[in-house]
mmCIF file with all atom_site columns, C-alpha atoms in Angstrom:
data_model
loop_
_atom_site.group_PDB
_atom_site.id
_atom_site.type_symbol
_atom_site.label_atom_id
_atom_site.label_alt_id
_atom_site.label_comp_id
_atom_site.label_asym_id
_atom_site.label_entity_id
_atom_site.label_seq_id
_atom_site.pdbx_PDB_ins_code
_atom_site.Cartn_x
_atom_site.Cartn_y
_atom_site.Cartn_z
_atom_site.occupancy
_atom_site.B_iso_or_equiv
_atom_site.pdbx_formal_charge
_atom_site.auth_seq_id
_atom_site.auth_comp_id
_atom_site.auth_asym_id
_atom_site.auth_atom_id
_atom_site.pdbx_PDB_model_num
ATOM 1   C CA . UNK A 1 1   ? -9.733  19.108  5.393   1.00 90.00 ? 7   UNK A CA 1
ATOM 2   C CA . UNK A 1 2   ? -9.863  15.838  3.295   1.00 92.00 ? 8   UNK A CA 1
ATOM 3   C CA . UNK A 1 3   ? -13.625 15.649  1.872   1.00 92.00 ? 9   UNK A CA 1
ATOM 4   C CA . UNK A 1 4   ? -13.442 11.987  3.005   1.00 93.00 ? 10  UNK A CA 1
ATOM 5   C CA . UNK A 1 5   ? -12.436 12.303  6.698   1.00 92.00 ? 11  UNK A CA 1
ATOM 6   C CA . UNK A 1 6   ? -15.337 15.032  6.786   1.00 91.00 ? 12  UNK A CA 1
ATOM 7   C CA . UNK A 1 7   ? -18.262 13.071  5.328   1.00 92.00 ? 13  UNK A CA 1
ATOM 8   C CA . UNK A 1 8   ? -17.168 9.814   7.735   1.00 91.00 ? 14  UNK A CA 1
ATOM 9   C CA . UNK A 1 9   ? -16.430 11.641  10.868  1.00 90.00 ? 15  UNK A CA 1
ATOM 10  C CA . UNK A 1 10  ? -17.596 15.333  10.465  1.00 89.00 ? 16  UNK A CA 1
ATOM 11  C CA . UNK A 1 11  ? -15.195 18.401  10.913  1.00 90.00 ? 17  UNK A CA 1
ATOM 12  C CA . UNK A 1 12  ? -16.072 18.276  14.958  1.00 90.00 ? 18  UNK A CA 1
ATOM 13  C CA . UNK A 1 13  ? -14.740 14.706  15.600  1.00 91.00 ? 19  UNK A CA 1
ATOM 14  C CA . UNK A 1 14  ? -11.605 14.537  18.166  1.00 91.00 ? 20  UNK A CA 1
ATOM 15  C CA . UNK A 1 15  ? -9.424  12.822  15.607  1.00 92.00 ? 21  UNK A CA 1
ATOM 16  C CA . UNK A 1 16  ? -10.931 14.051  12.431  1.00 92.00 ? 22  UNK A CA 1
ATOM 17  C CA . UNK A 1 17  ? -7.901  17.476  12.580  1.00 93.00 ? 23  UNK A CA 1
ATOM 18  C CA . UNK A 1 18  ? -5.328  14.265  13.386  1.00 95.00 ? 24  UNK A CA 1
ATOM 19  C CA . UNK A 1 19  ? -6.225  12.667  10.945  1.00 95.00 ? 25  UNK A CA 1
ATOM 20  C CA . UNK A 1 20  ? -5.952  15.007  8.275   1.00 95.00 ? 26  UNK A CA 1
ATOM 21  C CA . UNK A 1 21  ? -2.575  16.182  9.746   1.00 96.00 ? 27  UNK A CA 1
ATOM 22  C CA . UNK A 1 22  ? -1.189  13.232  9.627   1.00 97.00 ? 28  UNK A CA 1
ATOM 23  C CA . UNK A 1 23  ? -2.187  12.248  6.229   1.00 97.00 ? 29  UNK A CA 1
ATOM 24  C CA . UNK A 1 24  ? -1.106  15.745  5.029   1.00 96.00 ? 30  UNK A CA 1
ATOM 25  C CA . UNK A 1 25  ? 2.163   15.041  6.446   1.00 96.00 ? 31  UNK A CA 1
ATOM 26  C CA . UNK A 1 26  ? 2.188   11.395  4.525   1.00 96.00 ? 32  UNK A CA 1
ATOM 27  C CA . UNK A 1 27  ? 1.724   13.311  1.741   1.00 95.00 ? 33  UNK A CA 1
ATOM 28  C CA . UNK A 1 28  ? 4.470   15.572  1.782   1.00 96.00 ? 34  UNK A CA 1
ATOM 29  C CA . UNK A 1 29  ? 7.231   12.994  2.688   1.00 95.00 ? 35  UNK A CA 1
ATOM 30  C CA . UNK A 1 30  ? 5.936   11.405  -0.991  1.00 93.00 ? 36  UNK A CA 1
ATOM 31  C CA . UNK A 1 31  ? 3.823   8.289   -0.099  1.00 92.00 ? 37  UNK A CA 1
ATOM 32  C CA . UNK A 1 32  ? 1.760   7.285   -2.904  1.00 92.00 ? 38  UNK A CA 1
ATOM 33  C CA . UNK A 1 33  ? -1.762  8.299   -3.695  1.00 92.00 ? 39  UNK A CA 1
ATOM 34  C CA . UNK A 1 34  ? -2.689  4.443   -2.935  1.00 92.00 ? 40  UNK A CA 1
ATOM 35  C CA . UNK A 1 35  ? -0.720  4.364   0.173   1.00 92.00 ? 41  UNK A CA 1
ATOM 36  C CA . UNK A 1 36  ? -2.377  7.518   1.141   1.00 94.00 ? 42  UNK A CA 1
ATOM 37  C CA . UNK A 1 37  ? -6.105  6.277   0.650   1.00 94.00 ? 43  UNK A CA 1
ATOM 38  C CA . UNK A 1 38  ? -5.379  2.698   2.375   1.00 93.00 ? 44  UNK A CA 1
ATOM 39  C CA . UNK A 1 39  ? -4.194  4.895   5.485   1.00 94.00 ? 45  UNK A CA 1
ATOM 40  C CA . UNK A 1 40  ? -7.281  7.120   4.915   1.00 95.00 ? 46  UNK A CA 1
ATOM 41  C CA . UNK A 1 41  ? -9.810  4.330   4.916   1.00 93.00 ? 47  UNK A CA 1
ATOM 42  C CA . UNK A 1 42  ? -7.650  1.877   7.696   1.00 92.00 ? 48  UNK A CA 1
ATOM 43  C CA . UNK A 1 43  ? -8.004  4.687   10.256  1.00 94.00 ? 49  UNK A CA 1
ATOM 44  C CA . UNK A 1 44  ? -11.264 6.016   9.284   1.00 93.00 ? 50  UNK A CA 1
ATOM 45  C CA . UNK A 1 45  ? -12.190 2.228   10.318  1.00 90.00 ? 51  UNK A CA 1
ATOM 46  C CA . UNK A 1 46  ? -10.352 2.326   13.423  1.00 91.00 ? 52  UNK A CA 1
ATOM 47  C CA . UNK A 1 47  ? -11.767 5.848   14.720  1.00 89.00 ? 53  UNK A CA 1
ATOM 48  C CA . UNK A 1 48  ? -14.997 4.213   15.001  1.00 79.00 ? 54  UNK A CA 1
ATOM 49  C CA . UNK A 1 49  ? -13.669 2.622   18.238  1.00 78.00 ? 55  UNK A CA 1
ATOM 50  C CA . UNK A 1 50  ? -12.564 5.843   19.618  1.00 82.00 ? 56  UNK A CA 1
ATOM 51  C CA . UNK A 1 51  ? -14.269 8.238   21.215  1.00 74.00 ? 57  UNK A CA 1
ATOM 52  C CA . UNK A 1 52  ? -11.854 10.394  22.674  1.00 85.00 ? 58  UNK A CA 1
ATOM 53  C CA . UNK A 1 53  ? -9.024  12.713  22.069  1.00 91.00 ? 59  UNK A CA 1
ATOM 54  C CA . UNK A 1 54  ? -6.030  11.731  20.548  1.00 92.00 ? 60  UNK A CA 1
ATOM 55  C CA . UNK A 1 55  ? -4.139  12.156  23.972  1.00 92.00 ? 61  UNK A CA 1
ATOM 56  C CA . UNK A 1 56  ? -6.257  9.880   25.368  1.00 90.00 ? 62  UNK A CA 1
ATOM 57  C CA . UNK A 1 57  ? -5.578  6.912   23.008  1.00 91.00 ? 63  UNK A CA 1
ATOM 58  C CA . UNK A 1 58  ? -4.516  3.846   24.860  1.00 91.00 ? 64  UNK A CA 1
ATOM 59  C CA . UNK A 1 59  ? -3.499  0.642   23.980  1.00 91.00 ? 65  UNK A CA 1
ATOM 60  C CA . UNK A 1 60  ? -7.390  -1.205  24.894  1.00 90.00 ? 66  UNK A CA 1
ATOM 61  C CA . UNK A 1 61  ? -9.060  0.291   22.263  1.00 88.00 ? 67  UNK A CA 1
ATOM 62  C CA . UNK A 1 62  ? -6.482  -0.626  19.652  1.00 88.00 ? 68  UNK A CA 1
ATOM 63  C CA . UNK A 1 63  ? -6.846  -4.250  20.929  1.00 87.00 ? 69  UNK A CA 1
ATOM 64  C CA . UNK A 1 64  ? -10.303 -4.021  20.037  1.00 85.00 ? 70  UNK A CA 1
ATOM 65  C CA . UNK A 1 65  ? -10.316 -2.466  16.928  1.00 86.00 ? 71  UNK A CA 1
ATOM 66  C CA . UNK A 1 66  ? -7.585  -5.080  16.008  1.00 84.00 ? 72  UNK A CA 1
ATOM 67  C CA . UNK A 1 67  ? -9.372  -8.270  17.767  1.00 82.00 ? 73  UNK A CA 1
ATOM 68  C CA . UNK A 1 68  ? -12.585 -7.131  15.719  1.00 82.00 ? 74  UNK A CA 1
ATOM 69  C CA . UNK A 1 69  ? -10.383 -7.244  12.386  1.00 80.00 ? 75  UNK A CA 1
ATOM 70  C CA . UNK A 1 70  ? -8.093  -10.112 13.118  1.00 72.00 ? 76  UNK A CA 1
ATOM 71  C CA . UNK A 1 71  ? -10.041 -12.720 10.897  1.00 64.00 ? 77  UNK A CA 1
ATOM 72  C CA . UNK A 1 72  ? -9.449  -10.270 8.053   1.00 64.00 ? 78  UNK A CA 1
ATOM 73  C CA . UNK A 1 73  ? -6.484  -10.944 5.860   1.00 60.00 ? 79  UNK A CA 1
ATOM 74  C CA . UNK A 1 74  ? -5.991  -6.955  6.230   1.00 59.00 ? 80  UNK A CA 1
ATOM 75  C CA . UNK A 1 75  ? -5.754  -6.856  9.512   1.00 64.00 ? 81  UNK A CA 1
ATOM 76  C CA . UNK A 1 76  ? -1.770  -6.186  9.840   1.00 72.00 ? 82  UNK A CA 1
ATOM 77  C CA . UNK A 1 77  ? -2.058  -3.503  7.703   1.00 75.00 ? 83  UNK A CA 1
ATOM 78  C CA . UNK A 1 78  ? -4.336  -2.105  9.071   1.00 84.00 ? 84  UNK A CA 1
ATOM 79  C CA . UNK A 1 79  ? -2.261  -2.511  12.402  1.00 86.00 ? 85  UNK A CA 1
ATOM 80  C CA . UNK A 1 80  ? 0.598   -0.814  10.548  1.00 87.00 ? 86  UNK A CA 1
ATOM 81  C CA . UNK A 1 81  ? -2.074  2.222   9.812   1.00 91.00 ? 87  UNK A CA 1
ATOM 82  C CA . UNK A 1 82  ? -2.689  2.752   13.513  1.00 92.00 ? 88  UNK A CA 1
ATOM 83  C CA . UNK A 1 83  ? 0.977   2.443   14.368  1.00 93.00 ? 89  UNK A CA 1
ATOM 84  C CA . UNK A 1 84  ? 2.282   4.593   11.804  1.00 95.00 ? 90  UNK A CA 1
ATOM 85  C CA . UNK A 1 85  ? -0.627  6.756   13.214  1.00 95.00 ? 91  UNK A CA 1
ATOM 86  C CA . UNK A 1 86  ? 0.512   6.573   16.769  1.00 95.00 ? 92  UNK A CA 1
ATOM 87  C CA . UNK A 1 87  ? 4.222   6.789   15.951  1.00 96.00 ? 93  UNK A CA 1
ATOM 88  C CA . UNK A 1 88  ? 3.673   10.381  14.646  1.00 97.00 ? 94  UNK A CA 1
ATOM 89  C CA . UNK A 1 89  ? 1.128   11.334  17.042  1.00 96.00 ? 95  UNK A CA 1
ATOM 90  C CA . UNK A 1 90  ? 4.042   10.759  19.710  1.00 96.00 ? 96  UNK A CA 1
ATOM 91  C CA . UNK A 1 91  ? 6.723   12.711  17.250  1.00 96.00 ? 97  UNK A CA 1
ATOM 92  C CA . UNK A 1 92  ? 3.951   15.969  17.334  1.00 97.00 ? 98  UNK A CA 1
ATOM 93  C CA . UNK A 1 93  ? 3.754   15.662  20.990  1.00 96.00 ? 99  UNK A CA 1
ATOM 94  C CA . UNK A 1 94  ? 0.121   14.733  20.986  1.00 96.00 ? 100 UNK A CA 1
ATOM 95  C CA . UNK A 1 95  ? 0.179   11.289  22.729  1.00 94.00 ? 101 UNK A CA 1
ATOM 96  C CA . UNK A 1 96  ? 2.654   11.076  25.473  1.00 94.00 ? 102 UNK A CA 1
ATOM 97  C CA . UNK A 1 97  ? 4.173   7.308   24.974  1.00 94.00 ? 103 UNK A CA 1
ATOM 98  C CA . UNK A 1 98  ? 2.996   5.231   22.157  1.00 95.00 ? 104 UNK A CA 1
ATOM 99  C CA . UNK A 1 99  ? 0.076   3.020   22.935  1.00 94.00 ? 105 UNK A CA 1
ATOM 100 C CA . UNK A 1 100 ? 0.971   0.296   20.547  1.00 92.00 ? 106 UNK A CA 1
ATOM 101 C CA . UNK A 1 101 ? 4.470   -0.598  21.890  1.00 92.00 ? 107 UNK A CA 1
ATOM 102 C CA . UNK A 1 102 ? 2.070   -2.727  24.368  1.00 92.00 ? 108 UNK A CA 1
ATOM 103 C CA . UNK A 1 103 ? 0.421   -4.580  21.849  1.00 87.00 ? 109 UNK A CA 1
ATOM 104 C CA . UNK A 1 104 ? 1.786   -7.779  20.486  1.00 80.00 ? 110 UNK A CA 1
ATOM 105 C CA . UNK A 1 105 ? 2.314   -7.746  16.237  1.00 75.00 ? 111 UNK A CA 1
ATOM 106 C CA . UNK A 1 106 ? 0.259   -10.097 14.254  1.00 64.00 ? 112 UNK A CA 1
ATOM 107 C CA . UNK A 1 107 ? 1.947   -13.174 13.341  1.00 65.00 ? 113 UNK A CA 1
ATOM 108 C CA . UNK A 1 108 ? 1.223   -13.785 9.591   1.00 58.00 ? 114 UNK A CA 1
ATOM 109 C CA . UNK A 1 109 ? 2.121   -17.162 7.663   1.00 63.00 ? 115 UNK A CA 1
ATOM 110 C CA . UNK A 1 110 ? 5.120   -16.746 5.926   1.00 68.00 ? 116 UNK A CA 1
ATOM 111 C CA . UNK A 1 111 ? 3.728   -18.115 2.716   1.00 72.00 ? 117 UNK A CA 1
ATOM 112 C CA . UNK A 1 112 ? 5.446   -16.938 -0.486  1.00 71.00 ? 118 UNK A CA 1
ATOM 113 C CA . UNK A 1 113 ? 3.605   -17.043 -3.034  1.00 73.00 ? 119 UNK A CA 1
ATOM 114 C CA . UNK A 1 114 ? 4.298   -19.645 -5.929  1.00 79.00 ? 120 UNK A CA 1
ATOM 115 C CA . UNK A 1 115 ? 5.756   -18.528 -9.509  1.00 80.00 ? 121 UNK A CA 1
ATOM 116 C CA . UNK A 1 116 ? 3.671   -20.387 -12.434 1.00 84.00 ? 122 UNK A CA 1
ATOM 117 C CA . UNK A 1 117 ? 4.420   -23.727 -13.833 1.00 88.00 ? 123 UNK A CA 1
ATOM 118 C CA . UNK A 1 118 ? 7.287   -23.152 -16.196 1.00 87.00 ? 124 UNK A CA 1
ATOM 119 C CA . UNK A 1 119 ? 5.498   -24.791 -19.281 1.00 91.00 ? 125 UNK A CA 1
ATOM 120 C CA . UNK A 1 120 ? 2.317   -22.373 -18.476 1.00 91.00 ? 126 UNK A CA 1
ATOM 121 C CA . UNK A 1 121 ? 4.024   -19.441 -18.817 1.00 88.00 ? 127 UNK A CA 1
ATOM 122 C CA . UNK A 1 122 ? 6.177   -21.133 -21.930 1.00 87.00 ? 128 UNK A CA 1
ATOM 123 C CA . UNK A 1 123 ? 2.674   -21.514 -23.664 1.00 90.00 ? 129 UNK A CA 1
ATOM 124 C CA . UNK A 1 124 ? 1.648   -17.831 -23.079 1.00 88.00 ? 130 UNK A CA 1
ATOM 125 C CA . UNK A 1 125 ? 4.682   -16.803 -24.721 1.00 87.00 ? 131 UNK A CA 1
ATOM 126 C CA . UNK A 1 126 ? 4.064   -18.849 -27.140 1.00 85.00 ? 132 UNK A CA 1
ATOM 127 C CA . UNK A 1 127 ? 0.376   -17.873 -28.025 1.00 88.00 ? 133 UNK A CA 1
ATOM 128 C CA . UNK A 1 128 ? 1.583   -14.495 -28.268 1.00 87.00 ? 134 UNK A CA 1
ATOM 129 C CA . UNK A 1 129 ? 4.426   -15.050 -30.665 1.00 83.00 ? 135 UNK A CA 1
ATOM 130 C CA . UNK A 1 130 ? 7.467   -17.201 -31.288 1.00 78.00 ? 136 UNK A CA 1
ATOM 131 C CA . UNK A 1 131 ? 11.053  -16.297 -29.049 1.00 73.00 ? 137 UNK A CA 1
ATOM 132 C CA . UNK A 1 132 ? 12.565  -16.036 -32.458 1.00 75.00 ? 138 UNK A CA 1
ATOM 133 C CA . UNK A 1 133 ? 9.717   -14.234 -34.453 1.00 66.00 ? 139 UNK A CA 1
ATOM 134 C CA . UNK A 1 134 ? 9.374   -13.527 -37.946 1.00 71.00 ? 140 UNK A CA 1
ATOM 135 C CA . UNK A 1 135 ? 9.207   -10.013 -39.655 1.00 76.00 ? 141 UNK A CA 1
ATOM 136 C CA . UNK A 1 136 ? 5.839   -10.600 -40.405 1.00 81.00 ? 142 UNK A CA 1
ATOM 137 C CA . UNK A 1 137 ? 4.646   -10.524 -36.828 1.00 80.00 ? 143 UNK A CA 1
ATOM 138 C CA . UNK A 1 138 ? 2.756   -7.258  -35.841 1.00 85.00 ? 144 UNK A CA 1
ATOM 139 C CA . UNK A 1 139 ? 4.715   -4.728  -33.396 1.00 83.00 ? 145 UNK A CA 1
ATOM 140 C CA . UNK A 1 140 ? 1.518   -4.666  -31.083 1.00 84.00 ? 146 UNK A CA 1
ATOM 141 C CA . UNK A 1 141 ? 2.132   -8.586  -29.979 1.00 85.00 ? 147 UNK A CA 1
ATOM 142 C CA . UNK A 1 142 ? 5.898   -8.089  -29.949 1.00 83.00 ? 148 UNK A CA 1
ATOM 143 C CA . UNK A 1 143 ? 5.460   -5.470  -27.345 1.00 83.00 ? 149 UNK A CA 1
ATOM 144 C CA . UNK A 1 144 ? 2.829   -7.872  -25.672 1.00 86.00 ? 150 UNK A CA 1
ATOM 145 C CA . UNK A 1 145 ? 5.875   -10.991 -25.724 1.00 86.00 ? 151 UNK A CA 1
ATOM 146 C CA . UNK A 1 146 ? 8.354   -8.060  -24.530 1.00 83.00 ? 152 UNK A CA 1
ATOM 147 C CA . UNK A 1 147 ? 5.862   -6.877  -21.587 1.00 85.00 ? 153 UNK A CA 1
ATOM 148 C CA . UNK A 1 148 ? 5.109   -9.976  -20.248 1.00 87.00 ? 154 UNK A CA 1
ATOM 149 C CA . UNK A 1 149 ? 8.634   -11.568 -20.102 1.00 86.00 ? 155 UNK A CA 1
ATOM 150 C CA . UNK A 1 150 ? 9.442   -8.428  -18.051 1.00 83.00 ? 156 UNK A CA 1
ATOM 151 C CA . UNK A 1 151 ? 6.706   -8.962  -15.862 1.00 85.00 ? 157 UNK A CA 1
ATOM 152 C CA . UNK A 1 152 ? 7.340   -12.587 -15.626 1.00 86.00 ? 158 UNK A CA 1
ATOM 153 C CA . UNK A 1 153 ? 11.286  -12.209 -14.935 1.00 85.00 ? 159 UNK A CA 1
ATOM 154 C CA . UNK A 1 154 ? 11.525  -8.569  -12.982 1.00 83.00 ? 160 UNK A CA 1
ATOM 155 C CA . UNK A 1 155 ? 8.828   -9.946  -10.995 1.00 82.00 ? 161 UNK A CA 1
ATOM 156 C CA . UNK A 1 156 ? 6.977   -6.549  -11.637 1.00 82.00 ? 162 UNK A CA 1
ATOM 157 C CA . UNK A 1 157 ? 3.436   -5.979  -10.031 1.00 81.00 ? 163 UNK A CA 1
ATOM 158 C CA . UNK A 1 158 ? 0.468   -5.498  -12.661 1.00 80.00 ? 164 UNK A CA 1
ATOM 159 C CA . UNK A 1 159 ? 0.766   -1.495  -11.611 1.00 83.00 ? 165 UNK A CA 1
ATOM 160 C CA . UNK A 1 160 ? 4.508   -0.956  -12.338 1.00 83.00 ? 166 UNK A CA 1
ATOM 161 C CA . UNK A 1 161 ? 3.636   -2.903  -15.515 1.00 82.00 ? 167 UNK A CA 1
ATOM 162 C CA . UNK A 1 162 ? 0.863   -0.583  -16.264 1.00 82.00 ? 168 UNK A CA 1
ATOM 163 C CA . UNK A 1 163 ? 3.322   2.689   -15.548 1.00 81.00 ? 169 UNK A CA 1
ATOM 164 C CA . UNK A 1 164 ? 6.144   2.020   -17.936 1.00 78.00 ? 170 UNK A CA 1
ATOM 165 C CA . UNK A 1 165 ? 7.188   4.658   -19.892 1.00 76.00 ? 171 UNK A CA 1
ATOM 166 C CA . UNK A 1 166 ? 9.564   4.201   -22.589 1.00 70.00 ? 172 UNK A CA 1
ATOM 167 C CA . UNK A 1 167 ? 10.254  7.991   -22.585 1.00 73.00 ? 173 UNK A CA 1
ATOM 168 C CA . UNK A 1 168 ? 11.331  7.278   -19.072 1.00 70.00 ? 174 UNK A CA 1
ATOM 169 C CA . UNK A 1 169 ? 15.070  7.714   -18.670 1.00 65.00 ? 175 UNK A CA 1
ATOM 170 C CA . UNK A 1 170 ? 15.404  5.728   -15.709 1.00 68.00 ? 176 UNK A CA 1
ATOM 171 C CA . UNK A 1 171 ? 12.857  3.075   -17.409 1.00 60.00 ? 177 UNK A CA 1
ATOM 172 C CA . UNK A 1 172 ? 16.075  0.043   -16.683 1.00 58.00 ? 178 UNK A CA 1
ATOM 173 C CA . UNK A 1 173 ? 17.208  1.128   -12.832 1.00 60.00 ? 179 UNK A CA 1
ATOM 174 C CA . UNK A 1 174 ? 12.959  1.346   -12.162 1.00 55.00 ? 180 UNK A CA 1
ATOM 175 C CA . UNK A 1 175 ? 12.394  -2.373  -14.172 1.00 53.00 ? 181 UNK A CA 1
ATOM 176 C CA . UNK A 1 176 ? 15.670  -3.772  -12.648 1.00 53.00 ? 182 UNK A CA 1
ATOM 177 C CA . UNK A 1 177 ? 14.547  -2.343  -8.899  1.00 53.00 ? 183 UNK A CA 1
ATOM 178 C CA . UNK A 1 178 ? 18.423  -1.021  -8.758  1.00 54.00 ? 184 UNK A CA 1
ATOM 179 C CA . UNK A 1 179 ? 16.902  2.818   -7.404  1.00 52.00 ? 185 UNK A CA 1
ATOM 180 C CA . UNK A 1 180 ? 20.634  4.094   -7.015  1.00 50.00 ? 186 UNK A CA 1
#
């Protein structure tokens, strides 16, 4: 059993097995190590309102885990923990109907965030090195200009960034985001 889920809940808790299970199975159908420990510590959080078995989760108890979260900006994922939770739960016959199809989603703003000011990110580039750069210029800061116009343009996150591999042969379809 995950070390975690043991040290928060104890091997005898009614959903600490679940738990596990359902993480295991996570696991296997490939979600990522960081998907895997935001699931982990979402429904660790949530089992503290539960005191029962998993066949007796209803849909009040979810309504109060989520009412005691909802000021957190977290708070739909942390919904989408519990329902992904509850989904398979149903799937593995251990809940008969799916306590959250009676809760109402979280409405969240549909803010998108903002790219930076075109002449901000021109004078990065430009710190770093010239567009047209001279022979002179050290390979370590054209590799910096290279990075961080991918970045910028690809829209990559600062973790895809960090897990390039130019050894990678699928290093364009992963940067482009074309996974076929």
């Amino acid at each position: 059993m995950d070390p975690v889920i043991v040290e928060h809940l104890g091997r005898e808790h009614p959903l600490a097995r679940h738990l596990d299970d359902f993480l295991t199975d996570r696991k296997n159908a490939g979600a990522s190590p960081h998907t895997l420990r935001a699931y982990r510590g979402d429904l660790l959080q949530f089992t503290a309102h539960c005191d029962g078995e998993i066949a007796e989760l209803t849909a009040p108890p979810i309504r109060q885990f989520l009412t005691a979260i909802g000021a957190l900006s977290a708070a739909t994922r942390k919904r989408a923990a519990v329902a992904s939770w509850c989904k398979w739960a149903v799937r593995h016959d251990l809940l008969d109907a799916n306590p959250m199809d009676k809760i109402d989603t979280i409405k969240v703003s549909k803010n998108l965030p903002r790219p930076a000011a075109t002449a901000d990110i021109t004078k990065v580039l430009g710190s770093i090195c010239s567009r047209r750069p001279r022979t002179d210029v050290p390979l370590d800061r054209l590799r910096d200009r290279v990075l961080f116009e991918t970045i910028y343009v690809c829209g990559t996150r600062a973790a895809e960034a960090c897990s390039l591999d130019l050894d990678d042969p699928n290093l364009a379809r992963r940067v482009t985001g074309n996974q076929s």
